[in-house]
């Protein structure tokens, strides 16, 4: 795991300054831990690790977009909440999906569904 690769990828896609990025270190670290928790392959190559680190940066960006929306331009009218930048969420989610497909050979992409019996 090379946190600098993850950090560089996050900075590239987010466009944040180093000072702004420093506020998001824990989210970036958590994103990296999450991506590595999906790994199903034993004995990762250096290339596999590099791919995971880059994907971690994209997942961190996706989480950043979701978290930052709560503090950005939004307003509420009755029961309806209108938030600008919905396109950013879709864009970030699409980026994450693309990254997942590119590392699909070394991670699990299945989801669990818990059902009451």
mmCIF file with all atom_site columns, C-alpha atoms in Angstrom:
data_model
loop_
_atom_site.group_PDB
_atom_site.id
_atom_site.type_symbol
_atom_site.label_atom_id
_atom_site.label_alt_id
_atom_site.label_comp_id
_atom_site.label_asym_id
_atom_site.label_entity_id
_atom_site.label_seq_id
_atom_site.pdbx_PDB_ins_code
_atom_site.Cartn_x
_atom_site.Cartn_y
_atom_site.Cartn_z
_atom_site.occupancy
_atom_site.B_iso_or_equiv
_atom_site.pdbx_formal_charge
_atom_site.auth_seq_id
_atom_site.auth_comp_id
_atom_site.auth_asym_id
_atom_site.auth_atom_id
_atom_site.pdbx_PDB_model_num
ATOM 1   C CA . UNK A 1 1   ? 0.000   0.000   0.000   1.00 0.00 ? 1   UNK A CA 1
ATOM 2   C CA . UNK A 1 2   ? 1.484   3.323   -1.105  1.00 0.00 ? 2   UNK A CA 1
ATOM 3   C CA . UNK A 1 3   ? -0.511  6.155   0.421   1.00 0.00 ? 3   UNK A CA 1
ATOM 4   C CA . UNK A 1 4   ? 1.266   8.724   -1.771  1.00 0.00 ? 4   UNK A CA 1
ATOM 5   C CA . UNK A 1 5   ? -0.192  7.164   -4.931  1.00 0.00 ? 5   UNK A CA 1
ATOM 6   C CA . UNK A 1 6   ? -3.662  7.267   -3.379  1.00 0.00 ? 6   UNK A CA 1
ATOM 7   C CA . UNK A 1 7   ? -3.139  10.848  -2.248  1.00 0.00 ? 7   UNK A CA 1
ATOM 8   C CA . UNK A 1 8   ? -1.852  11.958  -5.655  1.00 0.00 ? 8   UNK A CA 1
ATOM 9   C CA . UNK A 1 9   ? -4.840  10.420  -7.432  1.00 0.00 ? 9   UNK A CA 1
ATOM 10  C CA . UNK A 1 10  ? -7.239  12.079  -4.972  1.00 0.00 ? 10  UNK A CA 1
ATOM 11  C CA . UNK A 1 11  ? -5.552  15.468  -5.470  1.00 0.00 ? 11  UNK A CA 1
ATOM 12  C CA . UNK A 1 12  ? -5.658  15.088  -9.233  1.00 0.00 ? 12  UNK A CA 1
ATOM 13  C CA . UNK A 1 13  ? -9.392  14.403  -9.455  1.00 0.00 ? 13  UNK A CA 1
ATOM 14  C CA . UNK A 1 14  ? -10.504 16.695  -6.636  1.00 0.00 ? 14  UNK A CA 1
ATOM 15  C CA . UNK A 1 15  ? -8.461  19.715  -7.648  1.00 0.00 ? 15  UNK A CA 1
ATOM 16  C CA . UNK A 1 16  ? -7.917  20.554  -3.978  1.00 0.00 ? 16  UNK A CA 1
ATOM 17  C CA . UNK A 1 17  ? -4.816  22.289  -2.672  1.00 0.00 ? 17  UNK A CA 1
ATOM 18  C CA . UNK A 1 18  ? -2.427  20.483  -0.326  1.00 0.00 ? 18  UNK A CA 1
ATOM 19  C CA . UNK A 1 19  ? -3.872  22.433  2.587   1.00 0.00 ? 19  UNK A CA 1
ATOM 20  C CA . UNK A 1 20  ? -7.441  21.475  1.672   1.00 0.00 ? 20  UNK A CA 1
ATOM 21  C CA . UNK A 1 21  ? -6.455  17.833  1.118   1.00 0.00 ? 21  UNK A CA 1
ATOM 22  C CA . UNK A 1 22  ? -4.927  17.638  4.596   1.00 0.00 ? 22  UNK A CA 1
ATOM 23  C CA . UNK A 1 23  ? -8.417  18.034  6.070   1.00 0.00 ? 23  UNK A CA 1
ATOM 24  C CA . UNK A 1 24  ? -9.467  14.858  4.245   1.00 0.00 ? 24  UNK A CA 1
ATOM 25  C CA . UNK A 1 25  ? -6.555  12.555  5.205   1.00 0.00 ? 25  UNK A CA 1
ATOM 26  C CA . UNK A 1 26  ? -8.693  10.291  7.390   1.00 0.00 ? 26  UNK A CA 1
ATOM 27  C CA . UNK A 1 27  ? -11.324 9.869   4.673   1.00 0.00 ? 27  UNK A CA 1
ATOM 28  C CA . UNK A 1 28  ? -8.568  9.043   2.182   1.00 0.00 ? 28  UNK A CA 1
ATOM 29  C CA . UNK A 1 29  ? -6.985  6.539   4.581   1.00 0.00 ? 29  UNK A CA 1
ATOM 30  C CA . UNK A 1 30  ? -10.369 4.930   5.285   1.00 0.00 ? 30  UNK A CA 1
ATOM 31  C CA . UNK A 1 31  ? -11.034 4.678   1.538   1.00 0.00 ? 31  UNK A CA 1
ATOM 32  C CA . UNK A 1 32  ? -7.715  2.913   1.050   1.00 0.00 ? 32  UNK A CA 1
ATOM 33  C CA . UNK A 1 33  ? -8.453  0.492   3.875   1.00 0.00 ? 33  UNK A CA 1
ATOM 34  C CA . UNK A 1 34  ? -11.856 -0.233  2.359   1.00 0.00 ? 34  UNK A CA 1
ATOM 35  C CA . UNK A 1 35  ? -10.509 -0.910  -1.131  1.00 0.00 ? 35  UNK A CA 1
ATOM 36  C CA . UNK A 1 36  ? -7.826  -3.220  0.255   1.00 0.00 ? 36  UNK A CA 1
ATOM 37  C CA . UNK A 1 37  ? -10.479 -5.045  2.287   1.00 0.00 ? 37  UNK A CA 1
ATOM 38  C CA . UNK A 1 38  ? -12.115 -6.072  -1.012  1.00 0.00 ? 38  UNK A CA 1
ATOM 39  C CA . UNK A 1 39  ? -9.000  -7.909  -2.219  1.00 0.00 ? 39  UNK A CA 1
ATOM 40  C CA . UNK A 1 40  ? -9.494  -11.599 -2.928  1.00 0.00 ? 40  UNK A CA 1
ATOM 41  C CA . UNK A 1 41  ? -6.152  -12.345 -4.583  1.00 0.00 ? 41  UNK A CA 1
ATOM 42  C CA . UNK A 1 42  ? -3.228  -13.711 -2.604  1.00 0.00 ? 42  UNK A CA 1
ATOM 43  C CA . UNK A 1 43  ? 0.292   -12.446 -3.286  1.00 0.00 ? 43  UNK A CA 1
ATOM 44  C CA . UNK A 1 44  ? -0.435  -9.119  -4.936  1.00 0.00 ? 44  UNK A CA 1
ATOM 45  C CA . UNK A 1 45  ? 2.096   -7.937  -7.487  1.00 0.00 ? 45  UNK A CA 1
ATOM 46  C CA . UNK A 1 46  ? 3.509   -4.415  -7.384  1.00 0.00 ? 46  UNK A CA 1
ATOM 47  C CA . UNK A 1 47  ? 1.259   -3.574  -10.335 1.00 0.00 ? 47  UNK A CA 1
ATOM 48  C CA . UNK A 1 48  ? -1.790  -4.912  -8.453  1.00 0.00 ? 48  UNK A CA 1
ATOM 49  C CA . UNK A 1 49  ? -0.937  -2.720  -5.463  1.00 0.00 ? 49  UNK A CA 1
ATOM 50  C CA . UNK A 1 50  ? -0.458  0.329   -7.687  1.00 0.00 ? 50  UNK A CA 1
ATOM 51  C CA . UNK A 1 51  ? -3.879  -0.286  -9.283  1.00 0.00 ? 51  UNK A CA 1
ATOM 52  C CA . UNK A 1 52  ? -5.464  -0.621  -5.838  1.00 0.00 ? 52  UNK A CA 1
ATOM 53  C CA . UNK A 1 53  ? -3.798  2.575   -4.638  1.00 0.00 ? 53  UNK A CA 1
ATOM 54  C CA . UNK A 1 54  ? -5.081  4.502   -7.646  1.00 0.00 ? 54  UNK A CA 1
ATOM 55  C CA . UNK A 1 55  ? -8.579  3.060   -7.175  1.00 0.00 ? 55  UNK A CA 1
ATOM 56  C CA . UNK A 1 56  ? -8.410  4.073   -3.506  1.00 0.00 ? 56  UNK A CA 1
ATOM 57  C CA . UNK A 1 57  ? -7.852  7.673   -4.563  1.00 0.00 ? 57  UNK A CA 1
ATOM 58  C CA . UNK A 1 58  ? -10.976 7.548   -6.734  1.00 0.00 ? 58  UNK A CA 1
ATOM 59  C CA . UNK A 1 59  ? -13.031 5.959   -3.957  1.00 0.00 ? 59  UNK A CA 1
ATOM 60  C CA . UNK A 1 60  ? -11.777 8.656   -1.570  1.00 0.00 ? 60  UNK A CA 1
ATOM 61  C CA . UNK A 1 61  ? -12.911 11.279  -4.076  1.00 0.00 ? 61  UNK A CA 1
ATOM 62  C CA . UNK A 1 62  ? -16.350 9.679   -4.247  1.00 0.00 ? 62  UNK A CA 1
ATOM 63  C CA . UNK A 1 63  ? -16.611 9.772   -0.444  1.00 0.00 ? 63  UNK A CA 1
ATOM 64  C CA . UNK A 1 64  ? -15.326 13.361  -0.412  1.00 0.00 ? 64  UNK A CA 1
ATOM 65  C CA . UNK A 1 65  ? -18.055 14.421  -2.861  1.00 0.00 ? 65  UNK A CA 1
ATOM 66  C CA . UNK A 1 66  ? -20.738 12.740  -0.762  1.00 0.00 ? 66  UNK A CA 1
ATOM 67  C CA . UNK A 1 67  ? -19.478 14.278  2.492   1.00 0.00 ? 67  UNK A CA 1
ATOM 68  C CA . UNK A 1 68  ? -18.918 17.731  1.064   1.00 0.00 ? 68  UNK A CA 1
ATOM 69  C CA . UNK A 1 69  ? -22.422 17.991  -0.376  1.00 0.00 ? 69  UNK A CA 1
ATOM 70  C CA . UNK A 1 70  ? -23.847 18.405  3.108   1.00 0.00 ? 70  UNK A CA 1
ATOM 71  C CA . UNK A 1 71  ? -21.966 21.688  3.491   1.00 0.00 ? 71  UNK A CA 1
ATOM 72  C CA . UNK A 1 72  ? -22.376 23.030  -0.035  1.00 0.00 ? 72  UNK A CA 1
ATOM 73  C CA . UNK A 1 73  ? -25.103 24.999  -1.759  1.00 0.00 ? 73  UNK A CA 1
ATOM 74  C CA . UNK A 1 74  ? -28.380 23.435  -0.758  1.00 0.00 ? 74  UNK A CA 1
ATOM 75  C CA . UNK A 1 75  ? -31.728 24.675  0.391   1.00 0.00 ? 75  UNK A CA 1
ATOM 76  C CA . UNK A 1 76  ? -34.918 23.227  1.729   1.00 0.00 ? 76  UNK A CA 1
ATOM 77  C CA . UNK A 1 77  ? -38.476 24.072  0.739   1.00 0.00 ? 77  UNK A CA 1
ATOM 78  C CA . UNK A 1 78  ? -40.974 22.190  2.882   1.00 0.00 ? 78  UNK A CA 1
ATOM 79  C CA . UNK A 1 79  ? -40.213 18.505  2.520   1.00 0.00 ? 79  UNK A CA 1
ATOM 80  C CA . UNK A 1 80  ? -38.069 18.997  -0.577  1.00 0.00 ? 80  UNK A CA 1
ATOM 81  C CA . UNK A 1 81  ? -34.329 19.498  -0.337  1.00 0.00 ? 81  UNK A CA 1
ATOM 82  C CA . UNK A 1 82  ? -32.586 20.802  -3.442  1.00 0.00 ? 82  UNK A CA 1
ATOM 83  C CA . UNK A 1 83  ? -28.864 20.338  -3.717  1.00 0.00 ? 83  UNK A CA 1
ATOM 84  C CA . UNK A 1 84  ? -26.664 21.676  -6.440  1.00 0.00 ? 84  UNK A CA 1
ATOM 85  C CA . UNK A 1 85  ? -23.876 19.506  -7.830  1.00 0.00 ? 85  UNK A CA 1
ATOM 86  C CA . UNK A 1 86  ? -25.922 16.333  -8.235  1.00 0.00 ? 86  UNK A CA 1
ATOM 87  C CA . UNK A 1 87  ? -23.861 15.842  -11.374 1.00 0.00 ? 87  UNK A CA 1
ATOM 88  C CA . UNK A 1 88  ? -20.700 15.705  -9.251  1.00 0.00 ? 88  UNK A CA 1
ATOM 89  C CA . UNK A 1 89  ? -22.096 12.740  -7.326  1.00 0.00 ? 89  UNK A CA 1
ATOM 90  C CA . UNK A 1 90  ? -22.984 10.901  -10.514 1.00 0.00 ? 90  UNK A CA 1
ATOM 91  C CA . UNK A 1 91  ? -19.593 11.695  -12.021 1.00 0.00 ? 91  UNK A CA 1
ATOM 92  C CA . UNK A 1 92  ? -17.747 10.521  -8.904  1.00 0.00 ? 92  UNK A CA 1
ATOM 93  C CA . UNK A 1 93  ? -19.838 7.354   -8.694  1.00 0.00 ? 93  UNK A CA 1
ATOM 94  C CA . UNK A 1 94  ? -19.222 6.594   -12.370 1.00 0.00 ? 94  UNK A CA 1
ATOM 95  C CA . UNK A 1 95  ? -15.487 7.089   -11.841 1.00 0.00 ? 95  UNK A CA 1
ATOM 96  C CA . UNK A 1 96  ? -15.574 4.653   -8.906  1.00 0.00 ? 96  UNK A CA 1
ATOM 97  C CA . UNK A 1 97  ? -17.528 2.074   -10.927 1.00 0.00 ? 97  UNK A CA 1
ATOM 98  C CA . UNK A 1 98  ? -14.958 2.334   -13.734 1.00 0.00 ? 98  UNK A CA 1
ATOM 99  C CA . UNK A 1 99  ? -12.099 1.846   -11.285 1.00 0.00 ? 99  UNK A CA 1
ATOM 100 C CA . UNK A 1 100 ? -13.847 -1.162  -9.773  1.00 0.00 ? 100 UNK A CA 1
ATOM 101 C CA . UNK A 1 101 ? -14.168 -2.739  -13.197 1.00 0.00 ? 101 UNK A CA 1
ATOM 102 C CA . UNK A 1 102 ? -10.458 -2.187  -13.795 1.00 0.00 ? 102 UNK A CA 1
ATOM 103 C CA . UNK A 1 103 ? -9.495  -3.968  -10.566 1.00 0.00 ? 103 UNK A CA 1
ATOM 104 C CA . UNK A 1 104 ? -12.296 -6.518  -10.771 1.00 0.00 ? 104 UNK A CA 1
ATOM 105 C CA . UNK A 1 105 ? -9.792  -9.316  -11.275 1.00 0.00 ? 105 UNK A CA 1
ATOM 106 C CA . UNK A 1 106 ? -8.335  -8.833  -7.778  1.00 0.00 ? 106 UNK A CA 1
ATOM 107 C CA . UNK A 1 107 ? -11.313 -7.682  -5.691  1.00 0.00 ? 107 UNK A CA 1
ATOM 108 C CA . UNK A 1 108 ? -14.735 -8.967  -4.825  1.00 0.00 ? 108 UNK A CA 1
ATOM 109 C CA . UNK A 1 109 ? -17.522 -6.901  -6.273  1.00 0.00 ? 109 UNK A CA 1
ATOM 110 C CA . UNK A 1 110 ? -20.380 -8.873  -4.818  1.00 0.00 ? 110 UNK A CA 1
ATOM 111 C CA . UNK A 1 111 ? -22.623 -7.351  -2.228  1.00 0.00 ? 111 UNK A CA 1
ATOM 112 C CA . UNK A 1 112 ? -24.323 -9.077  0.623   1.00 0.00 ? 112 UNK A CA 1
ATOM 113 C CA . UNK A 1 113 ? -28.024 -8.974  1.124   1.00 0.00 ? 113 UNK A CA 1
ATOM 114 C CA . UNK A 1 114 ? -29.301 -9.724  4.585   1.00 0.00 ? 114 UNK A CA 1
ATOM 115 C CA . UNK A 1 115 ? -32.850 -10.913 4.709   1.00 0.00 ? 115 UNK A CA 1
ATOM 116 C CA . UNK A 1 116 ? -35.044 -11.669 7.665   1.00 0.00 ? 116 UNK A CA 1
ATOM 117 C CA . UNK A 1 117 ? -36.337 -15.223 7.702   1.00 0.00 ? 117 UNK A CA 1
#
